[in-house]
Short mmCIF file of C-alpha atoms in Angstrom, two decimals:
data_model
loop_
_atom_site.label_atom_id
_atom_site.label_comp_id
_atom_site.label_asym_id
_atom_site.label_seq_id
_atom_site.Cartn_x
_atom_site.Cartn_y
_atom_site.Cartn_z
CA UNK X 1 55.41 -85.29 -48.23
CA UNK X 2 52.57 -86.93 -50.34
CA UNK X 3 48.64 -86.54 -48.79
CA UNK X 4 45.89 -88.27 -50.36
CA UNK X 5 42.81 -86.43 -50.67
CA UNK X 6 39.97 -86.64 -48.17
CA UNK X 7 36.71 -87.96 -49.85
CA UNK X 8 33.49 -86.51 -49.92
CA UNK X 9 30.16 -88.50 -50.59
CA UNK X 10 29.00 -85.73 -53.22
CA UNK X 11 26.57 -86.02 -56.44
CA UNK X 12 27.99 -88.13 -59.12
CA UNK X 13 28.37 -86.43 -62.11
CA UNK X 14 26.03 -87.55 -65.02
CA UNK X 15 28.39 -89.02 -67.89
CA UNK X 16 28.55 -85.71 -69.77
CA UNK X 17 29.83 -83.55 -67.12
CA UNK X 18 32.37 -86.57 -65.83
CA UNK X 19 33.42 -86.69 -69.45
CA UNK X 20 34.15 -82.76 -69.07
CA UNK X 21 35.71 -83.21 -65.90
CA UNK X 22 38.23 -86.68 -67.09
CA UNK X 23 38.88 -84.10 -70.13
CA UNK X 24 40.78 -81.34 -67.49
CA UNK X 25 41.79 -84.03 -65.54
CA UNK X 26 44.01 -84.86 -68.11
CA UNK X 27 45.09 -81.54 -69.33
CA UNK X 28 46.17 -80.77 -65.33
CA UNK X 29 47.87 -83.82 -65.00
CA UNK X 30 50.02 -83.57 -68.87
CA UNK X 31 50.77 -79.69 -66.91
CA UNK X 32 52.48 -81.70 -63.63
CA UNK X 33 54.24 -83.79 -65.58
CA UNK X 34 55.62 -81.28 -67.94
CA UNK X 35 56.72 -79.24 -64.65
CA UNK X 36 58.22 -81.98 -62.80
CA UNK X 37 55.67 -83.77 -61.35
CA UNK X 38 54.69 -80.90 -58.95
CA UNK X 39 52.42 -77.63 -58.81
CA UNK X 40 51.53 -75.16 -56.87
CA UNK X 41 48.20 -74.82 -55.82
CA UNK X 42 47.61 -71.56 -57.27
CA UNK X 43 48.72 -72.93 -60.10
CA UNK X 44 46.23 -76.05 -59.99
CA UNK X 45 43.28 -73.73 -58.81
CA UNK X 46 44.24 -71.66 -62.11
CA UNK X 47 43.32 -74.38 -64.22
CA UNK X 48 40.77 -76.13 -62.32
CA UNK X 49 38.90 -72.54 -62.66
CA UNK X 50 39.53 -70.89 -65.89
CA UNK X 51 41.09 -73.01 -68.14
CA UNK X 52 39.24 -72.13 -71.75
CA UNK X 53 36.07 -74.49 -72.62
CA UNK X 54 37.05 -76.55 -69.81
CA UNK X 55 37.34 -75.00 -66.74
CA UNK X 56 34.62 -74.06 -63.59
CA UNK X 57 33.97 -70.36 -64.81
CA UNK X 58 35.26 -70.62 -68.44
CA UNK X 59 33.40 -74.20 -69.23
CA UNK X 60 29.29 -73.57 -69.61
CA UNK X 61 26.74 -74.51 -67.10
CA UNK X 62 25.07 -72.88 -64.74
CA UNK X 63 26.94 -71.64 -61.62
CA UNK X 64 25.05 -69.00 -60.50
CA UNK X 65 21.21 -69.15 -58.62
CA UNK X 66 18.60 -72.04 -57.67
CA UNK X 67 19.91 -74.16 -60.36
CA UNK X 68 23.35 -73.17 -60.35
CA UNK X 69 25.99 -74.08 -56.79
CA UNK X 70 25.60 -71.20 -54.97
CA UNK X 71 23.98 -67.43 -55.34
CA UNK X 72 25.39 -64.46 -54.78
CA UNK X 73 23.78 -61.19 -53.42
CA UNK X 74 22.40 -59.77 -56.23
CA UNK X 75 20.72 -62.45 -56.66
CA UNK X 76 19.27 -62.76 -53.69
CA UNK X 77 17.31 -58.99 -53.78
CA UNK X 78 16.82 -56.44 -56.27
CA UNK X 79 17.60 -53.85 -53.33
CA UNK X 80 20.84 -55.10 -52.72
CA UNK X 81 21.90 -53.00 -55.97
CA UNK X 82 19.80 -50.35 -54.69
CA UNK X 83 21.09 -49.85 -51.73
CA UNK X 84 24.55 -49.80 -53.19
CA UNK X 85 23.52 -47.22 -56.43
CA UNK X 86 23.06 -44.93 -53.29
CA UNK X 87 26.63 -45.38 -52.23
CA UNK X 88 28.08 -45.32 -56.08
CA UNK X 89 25.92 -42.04 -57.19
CA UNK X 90 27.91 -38.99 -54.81
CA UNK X 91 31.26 -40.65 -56.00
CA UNK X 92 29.88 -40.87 -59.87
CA UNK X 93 28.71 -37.14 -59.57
CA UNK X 94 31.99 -35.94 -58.27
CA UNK X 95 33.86 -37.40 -60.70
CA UNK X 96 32.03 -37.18 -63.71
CA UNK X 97 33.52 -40.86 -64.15
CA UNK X 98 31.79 -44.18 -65.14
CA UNK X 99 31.47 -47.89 -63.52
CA UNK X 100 33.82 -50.62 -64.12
CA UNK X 101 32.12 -54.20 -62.81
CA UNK X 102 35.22 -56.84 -62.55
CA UNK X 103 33.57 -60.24 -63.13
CA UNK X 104 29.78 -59.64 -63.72
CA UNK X 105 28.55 -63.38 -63.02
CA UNK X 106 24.91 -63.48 -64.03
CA UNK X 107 24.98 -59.24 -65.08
CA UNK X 108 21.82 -58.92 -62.14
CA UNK X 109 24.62 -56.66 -60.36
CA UNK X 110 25.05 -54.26 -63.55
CA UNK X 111 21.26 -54.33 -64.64
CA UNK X 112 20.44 -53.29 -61.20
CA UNK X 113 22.59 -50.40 -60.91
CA UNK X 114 22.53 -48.94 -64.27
CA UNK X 115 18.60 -49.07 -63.09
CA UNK X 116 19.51 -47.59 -59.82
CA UNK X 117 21.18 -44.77 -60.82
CA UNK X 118 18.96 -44.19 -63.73
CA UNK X 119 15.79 -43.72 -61.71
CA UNK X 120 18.40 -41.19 -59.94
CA UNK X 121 18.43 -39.34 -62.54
CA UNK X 122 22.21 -40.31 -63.56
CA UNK X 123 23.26 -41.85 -66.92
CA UNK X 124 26.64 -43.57 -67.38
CA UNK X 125 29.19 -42.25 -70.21
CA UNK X 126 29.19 -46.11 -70.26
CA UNK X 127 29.55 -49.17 -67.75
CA UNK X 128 32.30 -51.55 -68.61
CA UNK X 129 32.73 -55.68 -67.59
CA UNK X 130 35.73 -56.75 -67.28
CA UNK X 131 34.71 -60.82 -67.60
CA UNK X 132 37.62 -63.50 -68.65
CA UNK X 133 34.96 -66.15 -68.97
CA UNK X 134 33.46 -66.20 -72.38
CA UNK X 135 30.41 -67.89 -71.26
CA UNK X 136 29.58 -66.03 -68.74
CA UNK X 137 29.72 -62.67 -71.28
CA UNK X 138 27.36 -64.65 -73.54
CA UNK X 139 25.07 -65.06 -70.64
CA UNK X 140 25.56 -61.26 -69.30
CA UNK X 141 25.56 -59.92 -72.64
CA UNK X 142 21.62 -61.96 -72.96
CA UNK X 143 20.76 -60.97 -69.82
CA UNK X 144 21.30 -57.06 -70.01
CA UNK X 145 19.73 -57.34 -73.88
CA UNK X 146 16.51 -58.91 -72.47
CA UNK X 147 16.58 -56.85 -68.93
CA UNK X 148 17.30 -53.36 -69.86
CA UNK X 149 16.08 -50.35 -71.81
CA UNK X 150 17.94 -50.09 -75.02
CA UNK X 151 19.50 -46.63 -73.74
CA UNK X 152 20.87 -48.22 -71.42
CA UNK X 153 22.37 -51.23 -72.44
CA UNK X 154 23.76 -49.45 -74.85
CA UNK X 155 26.30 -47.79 -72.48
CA UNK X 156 27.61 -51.26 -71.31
CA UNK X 157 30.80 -52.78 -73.20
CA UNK X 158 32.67 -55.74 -72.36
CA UNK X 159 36.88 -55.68 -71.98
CA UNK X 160 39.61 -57.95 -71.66
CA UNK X 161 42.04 -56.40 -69.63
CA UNK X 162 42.39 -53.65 -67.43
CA UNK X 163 41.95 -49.74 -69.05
CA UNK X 164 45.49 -48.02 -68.83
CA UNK X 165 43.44 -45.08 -66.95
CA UNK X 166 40.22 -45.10 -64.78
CA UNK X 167 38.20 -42.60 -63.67
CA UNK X 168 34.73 -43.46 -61.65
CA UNK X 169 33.71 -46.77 -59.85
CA UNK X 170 35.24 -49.59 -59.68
CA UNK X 171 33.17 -52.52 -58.19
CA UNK X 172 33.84 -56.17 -57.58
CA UNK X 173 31.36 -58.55 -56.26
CA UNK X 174 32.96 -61.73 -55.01
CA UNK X 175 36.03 -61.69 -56.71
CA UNK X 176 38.89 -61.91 -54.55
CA UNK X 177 37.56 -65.02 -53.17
CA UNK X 178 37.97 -66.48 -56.50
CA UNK X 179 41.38 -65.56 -57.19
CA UNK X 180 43.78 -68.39 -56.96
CA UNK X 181 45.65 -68.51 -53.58
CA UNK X 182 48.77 -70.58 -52.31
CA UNK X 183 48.16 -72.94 -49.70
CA UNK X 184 51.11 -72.55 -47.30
CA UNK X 185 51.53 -75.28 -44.39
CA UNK X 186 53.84 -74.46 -40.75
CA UNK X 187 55.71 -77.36 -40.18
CA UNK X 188 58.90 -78.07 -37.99
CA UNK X 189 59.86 -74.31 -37.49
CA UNK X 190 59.35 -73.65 -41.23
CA UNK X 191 56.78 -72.80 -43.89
CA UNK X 192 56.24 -75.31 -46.35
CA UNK X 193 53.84 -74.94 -49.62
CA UNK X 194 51.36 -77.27 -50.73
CA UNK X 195 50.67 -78.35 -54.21
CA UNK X 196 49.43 -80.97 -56.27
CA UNK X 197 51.11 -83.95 -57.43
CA UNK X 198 50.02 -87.23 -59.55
CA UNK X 199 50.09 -90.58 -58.12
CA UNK X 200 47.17 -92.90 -59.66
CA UNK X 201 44.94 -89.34 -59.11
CA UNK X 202 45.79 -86.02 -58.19
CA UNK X 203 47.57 -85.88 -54.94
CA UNK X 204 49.03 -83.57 -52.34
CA UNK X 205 52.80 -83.07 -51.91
CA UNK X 206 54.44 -80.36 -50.22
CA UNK X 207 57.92 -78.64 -50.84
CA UNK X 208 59.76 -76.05 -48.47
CA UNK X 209 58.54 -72.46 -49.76
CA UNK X 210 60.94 -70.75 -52.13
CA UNK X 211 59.63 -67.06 -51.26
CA UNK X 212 58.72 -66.34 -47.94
CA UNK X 213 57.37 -62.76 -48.46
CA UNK X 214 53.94 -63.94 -48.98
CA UNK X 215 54.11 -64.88 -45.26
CA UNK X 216 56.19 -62.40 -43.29
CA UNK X 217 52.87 -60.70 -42.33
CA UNK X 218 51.40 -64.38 -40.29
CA UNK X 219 53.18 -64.30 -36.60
CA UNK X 220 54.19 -67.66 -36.84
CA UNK X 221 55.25 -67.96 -33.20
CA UNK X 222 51.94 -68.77 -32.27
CA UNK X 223 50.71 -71.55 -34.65
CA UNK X 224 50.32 -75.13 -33.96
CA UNK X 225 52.59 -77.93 -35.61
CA UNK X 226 50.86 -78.39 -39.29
CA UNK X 227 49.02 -74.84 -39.31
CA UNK X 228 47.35 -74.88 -42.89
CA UNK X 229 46.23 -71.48 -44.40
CA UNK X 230 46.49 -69.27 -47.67
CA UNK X 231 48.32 -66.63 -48.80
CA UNK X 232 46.97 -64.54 -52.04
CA UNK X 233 49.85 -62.55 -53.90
CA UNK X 234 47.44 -62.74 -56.96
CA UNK X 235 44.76 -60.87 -55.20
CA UNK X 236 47.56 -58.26 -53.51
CA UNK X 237 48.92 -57.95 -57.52
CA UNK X 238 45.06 -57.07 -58.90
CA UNK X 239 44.61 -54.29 -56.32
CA UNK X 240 47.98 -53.16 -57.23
CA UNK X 241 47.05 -52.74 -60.95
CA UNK X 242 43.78 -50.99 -59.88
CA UNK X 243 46.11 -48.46 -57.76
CA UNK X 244 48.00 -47.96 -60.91
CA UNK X 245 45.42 -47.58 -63.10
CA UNK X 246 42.38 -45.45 -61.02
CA UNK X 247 42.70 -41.88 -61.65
CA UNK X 248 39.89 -40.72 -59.25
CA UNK X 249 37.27 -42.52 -57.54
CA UNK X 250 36.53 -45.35 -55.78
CA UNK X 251 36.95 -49.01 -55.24
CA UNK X 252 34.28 -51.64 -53.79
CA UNK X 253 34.87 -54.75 -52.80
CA UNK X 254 32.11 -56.42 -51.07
CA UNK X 255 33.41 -60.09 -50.37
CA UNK X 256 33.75 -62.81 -47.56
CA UNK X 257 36.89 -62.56 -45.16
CA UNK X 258 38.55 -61.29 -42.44
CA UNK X 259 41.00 -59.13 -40.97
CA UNK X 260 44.62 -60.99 -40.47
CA UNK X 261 44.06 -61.31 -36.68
CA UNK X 262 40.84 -63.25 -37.60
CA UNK X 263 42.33 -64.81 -40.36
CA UNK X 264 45.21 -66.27 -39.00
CA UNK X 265 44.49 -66.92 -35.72
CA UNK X 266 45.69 -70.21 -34.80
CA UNK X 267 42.19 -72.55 -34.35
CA UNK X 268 41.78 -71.64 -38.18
CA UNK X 269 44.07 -74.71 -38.36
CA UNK X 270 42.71 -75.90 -41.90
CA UNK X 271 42.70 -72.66 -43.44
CA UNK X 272 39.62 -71.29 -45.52
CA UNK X 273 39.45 -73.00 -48.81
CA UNK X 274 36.16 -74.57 -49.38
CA UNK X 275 34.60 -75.76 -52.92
CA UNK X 276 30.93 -75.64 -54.02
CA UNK X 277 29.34 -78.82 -55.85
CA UNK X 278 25.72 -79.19 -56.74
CA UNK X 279 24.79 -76.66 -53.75
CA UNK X 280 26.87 -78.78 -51.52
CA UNK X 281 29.78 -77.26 -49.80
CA UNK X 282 33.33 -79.63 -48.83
CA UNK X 283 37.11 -79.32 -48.90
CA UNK X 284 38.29 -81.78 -51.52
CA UNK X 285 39.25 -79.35 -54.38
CA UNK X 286 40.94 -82.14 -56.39
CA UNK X 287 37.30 -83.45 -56.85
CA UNK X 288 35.79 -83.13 -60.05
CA UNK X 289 38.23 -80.26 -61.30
CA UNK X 290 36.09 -78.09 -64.06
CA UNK X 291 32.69 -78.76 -62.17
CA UNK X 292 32.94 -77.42 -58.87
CA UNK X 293 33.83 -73.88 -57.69
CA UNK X 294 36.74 -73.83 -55.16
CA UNK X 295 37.37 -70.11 -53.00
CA UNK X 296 39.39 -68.57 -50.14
CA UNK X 297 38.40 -65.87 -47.81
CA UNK X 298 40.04 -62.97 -48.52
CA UNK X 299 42.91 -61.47 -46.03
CA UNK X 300 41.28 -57.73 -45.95
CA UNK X 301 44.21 -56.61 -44.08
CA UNK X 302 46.48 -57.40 -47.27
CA UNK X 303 44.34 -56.02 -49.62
CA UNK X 304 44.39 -52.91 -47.14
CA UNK X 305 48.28 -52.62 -46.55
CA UNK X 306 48.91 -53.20 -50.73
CA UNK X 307 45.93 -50.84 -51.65
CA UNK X 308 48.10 -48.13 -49.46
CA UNK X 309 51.52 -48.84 -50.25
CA UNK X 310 50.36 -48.45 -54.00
CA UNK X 311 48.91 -44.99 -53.40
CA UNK X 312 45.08 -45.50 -52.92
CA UNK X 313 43.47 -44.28 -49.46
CA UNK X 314 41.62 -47.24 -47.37
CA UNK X 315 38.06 -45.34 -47.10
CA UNK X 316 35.86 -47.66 -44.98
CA UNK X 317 35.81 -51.63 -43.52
CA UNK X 318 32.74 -52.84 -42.05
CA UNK X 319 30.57 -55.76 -42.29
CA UNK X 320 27.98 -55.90 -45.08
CA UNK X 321 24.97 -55.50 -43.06
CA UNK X 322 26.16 -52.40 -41.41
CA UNK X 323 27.26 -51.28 -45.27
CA UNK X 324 23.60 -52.02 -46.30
CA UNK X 325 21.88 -51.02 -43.34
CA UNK X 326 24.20 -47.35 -43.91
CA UNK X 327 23.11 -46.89 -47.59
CA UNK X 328 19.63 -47.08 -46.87
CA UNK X 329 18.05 -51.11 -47.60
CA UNK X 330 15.72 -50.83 -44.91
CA UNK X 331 14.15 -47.80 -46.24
CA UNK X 332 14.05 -48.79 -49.54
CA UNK X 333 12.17 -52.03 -48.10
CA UNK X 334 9.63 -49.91 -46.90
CA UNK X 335 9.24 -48.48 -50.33
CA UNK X 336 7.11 -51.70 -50.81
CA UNK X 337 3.41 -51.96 -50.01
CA UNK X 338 3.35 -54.25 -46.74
CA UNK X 339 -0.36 -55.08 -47.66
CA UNK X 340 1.10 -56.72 -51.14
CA UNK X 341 1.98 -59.86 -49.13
CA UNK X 342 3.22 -61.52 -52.03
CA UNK X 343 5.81 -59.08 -53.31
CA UNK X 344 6.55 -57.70 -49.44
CA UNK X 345 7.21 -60.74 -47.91
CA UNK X 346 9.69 -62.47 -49.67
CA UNK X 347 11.70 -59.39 -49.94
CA UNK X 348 11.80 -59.23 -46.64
CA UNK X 349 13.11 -62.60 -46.14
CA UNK X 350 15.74 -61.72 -48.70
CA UNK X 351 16.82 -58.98 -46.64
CA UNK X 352 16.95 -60.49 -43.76
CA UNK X 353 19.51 -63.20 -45.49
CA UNK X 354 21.72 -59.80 -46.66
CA UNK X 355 21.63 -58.73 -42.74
CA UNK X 356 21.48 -61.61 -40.70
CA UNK X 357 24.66 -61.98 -38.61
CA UNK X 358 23.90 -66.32 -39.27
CA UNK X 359 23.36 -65.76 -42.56
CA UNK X 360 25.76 -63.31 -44.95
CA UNK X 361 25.40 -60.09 -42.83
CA UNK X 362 28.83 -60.32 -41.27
CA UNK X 363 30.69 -62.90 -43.12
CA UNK X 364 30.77 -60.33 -45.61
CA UNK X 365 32.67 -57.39 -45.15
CA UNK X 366 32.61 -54.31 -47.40
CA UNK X 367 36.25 -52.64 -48.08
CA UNK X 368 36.49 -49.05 -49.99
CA UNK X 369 39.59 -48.29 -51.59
CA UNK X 370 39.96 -44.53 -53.12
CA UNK X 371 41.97 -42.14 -54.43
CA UNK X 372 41.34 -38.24 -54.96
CA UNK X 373 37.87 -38.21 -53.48
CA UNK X 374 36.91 -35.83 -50.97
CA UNK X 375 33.18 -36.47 -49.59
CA UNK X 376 32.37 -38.61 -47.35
CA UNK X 377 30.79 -42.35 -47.87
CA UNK X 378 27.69 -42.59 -47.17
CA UNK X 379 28.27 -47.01 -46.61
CA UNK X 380 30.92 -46.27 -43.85
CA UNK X 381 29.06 -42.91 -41.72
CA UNK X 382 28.49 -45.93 -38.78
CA UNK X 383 30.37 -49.19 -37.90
CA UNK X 384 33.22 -48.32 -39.84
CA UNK X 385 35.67 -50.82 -38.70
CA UNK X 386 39.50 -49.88 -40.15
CA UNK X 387 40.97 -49.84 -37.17
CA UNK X 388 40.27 -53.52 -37.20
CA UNK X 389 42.65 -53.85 -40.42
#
């Protein structure tokens, strides 16, 4: 079965950036050819996102902010970081461990905590970045030079894979949502996957699914005819290696997503997948491949279930206001003169963006993942919603 893709009336691309784009639109479409004529969309999201020099994250430009498509929390306030240093420093202290930040973006995360927990008295045997992107460690690695004290940035140190043994923090902003997922479609009884094709442009075709495991956790019983969702085995495989590799300590995930019940309940028809262009959101991610970001929500109940069949304990679910509102943002907002209207106000309209039920507050869920940790967390003492997994 062959779909065309839906259009969009988005920016057009200024001749540079189309040239980038018409450059990976020819490297993905040599790929489907030399596979057949057909691949997955994991696969195609792969490429689309990280394919060296070319790719969304791996390409140059700027993703991240005003100028950027979209911003991410710790962008947004300074106290965002602060109120999560207050989470990370009773784990740090009984461990004796350090921080490891998986995909750093801008580095505003990393520069706010290693300022965080300074203030708190608490200096890091180091804080690592895990970052595939070379541009974006440039950009980090500029940042954190220009933003920190020379103590501390030197204690930070970039890595390319996974360390073979952990001990400490482990903390990832926003990154399961930008893991490539496989788009899986319910169709006469049967589960069918989607992928991309090439007909005169990149197109959609879909093939019976070869390995149903991904979906043996969706009740299926209750979907419509042409249910369209995702199912992330990538995602489930990184929080396996962080199982394997985390000694003691924790895990932080603070992302967008649901539980399964909310995930797949059956008006989510079209799924989740959504793409970011110029600071305008759509669904066309075979659009402009290389200059546009393209995400799923993340299934917390899989990350959940593979985090504990891999040995890790889940240690708290809740939404991120609750998380924020638990480690202490609202006091730390109050930390700031109210009669210094132009500092206090904006950062109060920040906050309210972090809380805000209509804004991020419970889109965003927070899920802690540990293993041989005894106290409790401070981000999870109210609202802590696990049962809901």
């Amino acid at each position: 079965m062959t779909v065309q893709p839906t259009s969009s009336r988005l920016p057009v691309p200024d001749a540079l950036m189309q040239a980038h784009s018409d450059a990976l639109h020819q490297q993905i479409k040599a790929h489907i050819e030399q596979q057949g004529g057909w691949i997955s969309f994991a696969d195609y999201m792969q490429q689309a996102l990280y394919t060296p020099h070319l790719g969304y994250y791996s390409g140059g430009g700027n993703k991240f902010g005003i100028g950027g498509d979209f911003v991410t929390a710790p962008q947004i306030s300074p106290l965002f970081a602060q109120a999560i240093a207050n989470q990370l420093a009773p784990v740090l202290l009984e461990t004796g461990g350090a921080i490891l930040e998986l995909g750093a973006g801008t580095g505003r995360l990393a520069q706010g905590l290693l300022q965080a927990l300074h203030t708190q008295h608490q200096l890091l045997p180091h804080y690592s970045i895990l970052e595939v992107s070379a541009n974006l460690r440039m950009r980090q690695q500029e940042s954190l030079q220009a933003g920190l004290p020379a103590e501390l940035y030197a204690r930070v140190q970039w890595l390319d894979r996974l360390p073979e043994q952990f001990t400490g923090v482990v903390i990832g902003n926003e990154v399961l949502d930008a893991i490539p997922v496989q788009l899986v479609e319910w169709h006469g009884g049967r589960w069918l996957e989607r992928g991309v094709g090439y007909e005169h442009g990149f197109v959609w075709q879909t093939r019976p699914l070869q390995n149903e495991a991904g979906v043996a956790h969706i009740d299926a019983a209750q979907l419509p005819e042409g249910y369209l969702t995702e199912v992330n085995p990538a995602a489930q495989g990184l929080i396996a290696s962080l199982a394997a590799m985390l000694q003691q300590g924790l895990i932080l995930l603070p992302d967008y997503g649901f539980s399964a019940r909310e995930y797949y309940h059956p008006q989510r028809n079209q799924g989740t997948l959504m793409c970011h262009y110029q600071h305008y959101a759509h669904d066309d991610p075979l659009r402009y491949p290389g200059l546009q970001d393209i995400t799923a929500h993340v299934d917390f109940t899989a990350m959940a279930e593979t985090a504990l069949a891999h040995g890790l304990d889940c240690a708290g679910y809740t939404n991120q206001a609750q998380f924020l509102i638990n480690c202490g943002i609202l006091q730390l907002l109050q930390q700031i003169n109210p009669e210094d209207s132009a500092h206090y106000l904006p950062q109060v309209a920040t906050v309210q963006k972090l809380l805000s039920p209509a804004e991020m507050g419970e889109l965003f869920k927070v899920l802690a993942l540990s293993k041989g940790i005894s106290l409790p967390l401070l981000g999870f003492l109210q609202g802590d919603k696990r049962h809901q997994l």
